[in-house]
Amino acid sequence: FYTAPGCGTCNNIGYAGRLGIYEIFVISKEVEEAILAGNVAEYQIRKIATEHGTVTMVQDGLLKAMDGLTSAEEVFRVTE
């Protein structure tokens, strides 16, 4: 992972400006069936969704950290 050097412009954090990290919740057939069943816990729906294409905010953030756009520490700070 990339660690950015700080400077006066970025207030010594290594990054300036904002970068969006997103969660894309894919409503697959399996997710729809779980929701309509009505007796499935939220964590089970999230598990089904991630198995069928959902990208979580943490995953999106870590992908951006691997590209050097942010740090893993910042991803975990803003998604906790």
Coordinates of N, CA and C in Angstrom, one line a residue:
F1 N 0.8 -1.2 0.0 CA 0.0 0.0 0.0 C 0.9 1.2 0.0
Y2 N 0.4 2.3 -0.6 CA 1.0 3.5 -0.7 C 0.8 4.4 0.5
T3 N 1.9 5.0 1.0 CA 1.8 6.0 2.1 C 2.2 7.3 1.6
A4 N 1.3 8.3 1.6 CA 1.6 9.6 1.0 C 2.4 10.4 2.0
P5 N 3.4 11.1 1.5 CA 4.2 12.1 2.3 C 3.3 13.3 2.5
G6 N 3.5 13.9 3.7 CA 2.7 15.1 4.0 C 3.4 16.4 3.5
C7 N 2.6 17.5 3.5 CA 3.2 18.8 3.1 C 2.3 19.9 3.7
G8 N 2.7 21.1 3.6 CA 1.9 22.2 4.1 C 0.5 22.3 3.4
T9 N 0.5 22.0 2.1 CA -0.8 22.2 1.3 C -1.8 21.2 1.8
C10 N -1.4 20.0 2.2 CA -2.4 19.0 2.6 C -2.5 18.8 4.1
N11 N -1.9 19.8 4.9 CA -1.9 19.8 6.3 C -1.2 18.5 6.9
N12 N -0.2 18.1 6.2 CA 0.7 17.0 6.6 C 0.0 15.7 6.7
I13 N -1.1 15.5 5.9 CA -1.7 14.2 5.9 C -1.4 13.4 4.6
G14 N -0.9 14.0 3.6 CA -0.6 13.3 2.3 C -1.6 13.4 1.3
Y15 N -2.8 13.9 1.6 CA -3.9 14.0 0.6 C -4.6 15.3 0.7
A16 N -5.1 15.8 -0.4 CA -5.9 17.0 -0.4 C -7.2 16.8 -1.2
G17 N -8.2 17.4 -0.7 CA -9.5 17.2 -1.4 C -10.3 16.0 -0.9
R18 N -11.3 15.6 -1.6 CA -12.1 14.5 -1.2 C -12.2 13.4 -2.3
L19 N -12.4 12.2 -1.8 CA -12.5 11.1 -2.7 C -13.7 10.3 -2.2
G20 N -14.6 10.0 -3.1 CA -15.8 9.2 -2.7 C -15.4 7.7 -2.7
I21 N -16.0 7.1 -1.6 CA -16.0 5.6 -1.6 C -17.4 5.2 -1.5
Y22 N -17.8 4.2 -2.3 CA -19.2 3.9 -2.5 C -19.5 2.4 -2.2
E23 N -20.7 2.2 -1.8 CA -21.2 0.8 -1.7 C -22.3 0.6 -2.7
I24 N -22.1 -0.4 -3.5 CA -23.1 -0.7 -4.6 C -23.8 -2.0 -4.2
F25 N -25.1 -1.9 -3.7 CA -25.8 -3.0 -3.3 C -26.6 -3.6 -4.4
V26 N -26.2 -4.8 -4.9 CA -26.8 -5.4 -6.0 C -28.0 -6.3 -5.6
I27 N -29.1 -5.9 -6.1 CA -30.3 -6.7 -5.8 C -30.4 -7.8 -6.8
S28 N -29.8 -8.9 -6.5 CA -29.9 -10.1 -7.4 C -31.2 -10.9 -7.0
K29 N -31.4 -11.9 -7.8 CA -32.6 -12.7 -7.6 C -32.6 -13.3 -6.2
E30 N -31.4 -13.7 -5.7 CA -31.2 -14.3 -4.4 C -31.5 -13.3 -3.3
V31 N -31.0 -12.1 -3.5 CA -31.2 -11.0 -2.5 C -32.7 -10.7 -2.4
E32 N -33.3 -10.6 -3.6 CA -34.8 -10.3 -3.6 C -35.6 -11.3 -2.9
E33 N -35.2 -12.6 -3.1 CA -36.0 -13.7 -2.5 C -35.8 -13.7 -1.0
A34 N -34.5 -13.3 -0.5 CA -34.3 -13.3 0.9 C -35.1 -12.1 1.5
I35 N -35.1 -11.0 0.9 CA -35.9 -9.8 1.4 C -37.4 -10.2 1.5
L36 N -37.9 -10.7 0.4 CA -39.3 -11.0 0.3 C -39.7 -12.1 1.3
A37 N -38.8 -13.0 1.7 CA -39.1 -14.0 2.7 C -39.5 -13.4 4.0
G38 N -38.9 -12.3 4.3 CA -39.3 -11.5 5.5 C -38.7 -12.1 6.8
N39 N -38.2 -13.2 6.9 CA -37.6 -13.8 8.1 C -36.1 -14.0 8.1
V40 N -35.4 -13.2 7.2 CA -34.0 -13.3 7.1 C -33.4 -12.1 7.7
A41 N -32.4 -12.3 8.5 CA -31.7 -11.3 9.3 C -30.9 -10.4 8.3
E42 N -30.6 -9.1 8.7 CA -29.9 -8.2 7.8 C -28.5 -8.7 7.5
Y43 N -27.8 -9.3 8.4 CA -26.5 -9.8 8.1 C -26.5 -10.9 7.1
Q44 N -27.6 -11.7 7.1 CA -27.7 -12.8 6.1 C -27.9 -12.2 4.7
I45 N -28.7 -11.1 4.6 CA -29.0 -10.5 3.3 C -27.7 -9.9 2.8
R46 N -26.9 -9.2 3.7 CA -25.6 -8.7 3.3 C -24.7 -9.8 2.8
K47 N -24.7 -10.9 3.4 CA -23.8 -12.0 3.0 C -24.2 -12.5 1.6
I48 N -25.5 -12.7 1.4 CA -26.0 -13.1 0.1 C -25.6 -12.0 -0.9
A49 N -25.8 -10.8 -0.6 CA -25.5 -9.7 -1.6 C -24.0 -9.7 -1.9
T50 N -23.1 -9.8 -1.0 CA -21.7 -9.8 -1.3 C -21.3 -11.0 -2.1
E51 N -22.0 -12.1 -1.9 CA -21.7 -13.3 -2.8 C -22.2 -13.1 -4.2
H52 N -23.1 -12.1 -4.4 CA -23.7 -11.9 -5.7 C -23.4 -10.6 -6.3
G53 N -22.2 -10.0 -6.0 CA -21.8 -8.8 -6.7 C -21.7 -7.5 -5.9
T54 N -22.3 -7.4 -4.7 CA -22.2 -6.2 -3.9 C -20.7 -5.9 -3.6
V55 N -20.4 -4.6 -3.8 CA -19.0 -4.1 -3.4 C -19.3 -3.2 -2.2
T56 N -18.6 -3.6 -1.0 CA -18.8 -2.8 0.2 C -18.0 -1.5 0.2
M57 N -18.3 -0.6 1.0 CA -17.5 0.7 1.1 C -16.1 0.4 1.5
V58 N -15.8 -0.6 2.4 CA -14.5 -0.9 2.7 C -13.7 -1.5 1.5
Q59 N -14.4 -2.4 0.8 CA -13.7 -3.0 -0.4 C -13.4 -1.9 -1.4
D60 N -14.4 -1.0 -1.7 CA -14.1 0.1 -2.7 C -13.0 1.0 -2.2
G61 N -13.0 1.3 -0.9 CA -11.9 2.1 -0.3 C -10.6 1.5 -0.4
L62 N -10.5 0.2 -0.1 CA -9.2 -0.5 -0.2 C -8.7 -0.7 -1.6
L63 N -9.6 -0.8 -2.6 CA -9.2 -0.8 -4.0 C -8.6 0.5 -4.4
K64 N -9.2 1.6 -3.8 CA -8.6 2.9 -4.1 C -7.3 3.2 -3.4
A65 N -7.2 2.5 -2.2 CA -5.9 2.6 -1.5 C -4.8 1.9 -2.2
M66 N -5.1 0.7 -2.8 CA -4.1 0.0 -3.6 C -3.7 0.8 -4.9
D67 N -4.6 1.6 -5.3 CA -4.3 2.5 -6.5 C -3.5 3.7 -6.1
G68 N -3.3 3.9 -4.7 CA -2.5 5.1 -4.2 C -3.3 6.3 -4.1
L69 N -4.7 6.2 -4.2 CA -5.5 7.4 -4.1 C -5.8 7.8 -2.7
T70 N -5.7 6.9 -1.7 CA -5.9 7.2 -0.3 C -5.1 6.1 0.5
S71 N -5.2 6.1 1.8 CA -4.5 5.1 2.6 C -5.5 4.2 3.2
A72 N -5.0 3.0 3.5 CA -5.9 2.0 4.2 C -6.3 2.5 5.5
E73 N -5.5 3.3 6.2 CA -5.8 3.9 7.5 C -7.0 4.8 7.4
E74 N -7.0 5.6 6.3 CA -8.1 6.6 6.1 C -9.4 5.8 5.7
V75 N -9.3 4.8 5.0 CA -10.5 4.0 4.6 C -11.1 3.4 5.9
F76 N -10.3 2.8 6.8 CA -10.9 2.3 8.0 C -11.4 3.4 8.9
R77 N -10.7 4.5 8.9 CA -11.2 5.6 9.8 C -12.6 6.1 9.4
V78 N -12.8 6.2 8.1 CA -14.1 6.8 7.6 C -15.2 5.7 7.5
T79 N -14.9 4.5 7.6 CA -15.9 3.4 7.4 C -16.3 2.7 8.7
E80 N -15.6 3.1 9.8 CA -15.9 2.4 11.1 C -17.3 2.7 11.6

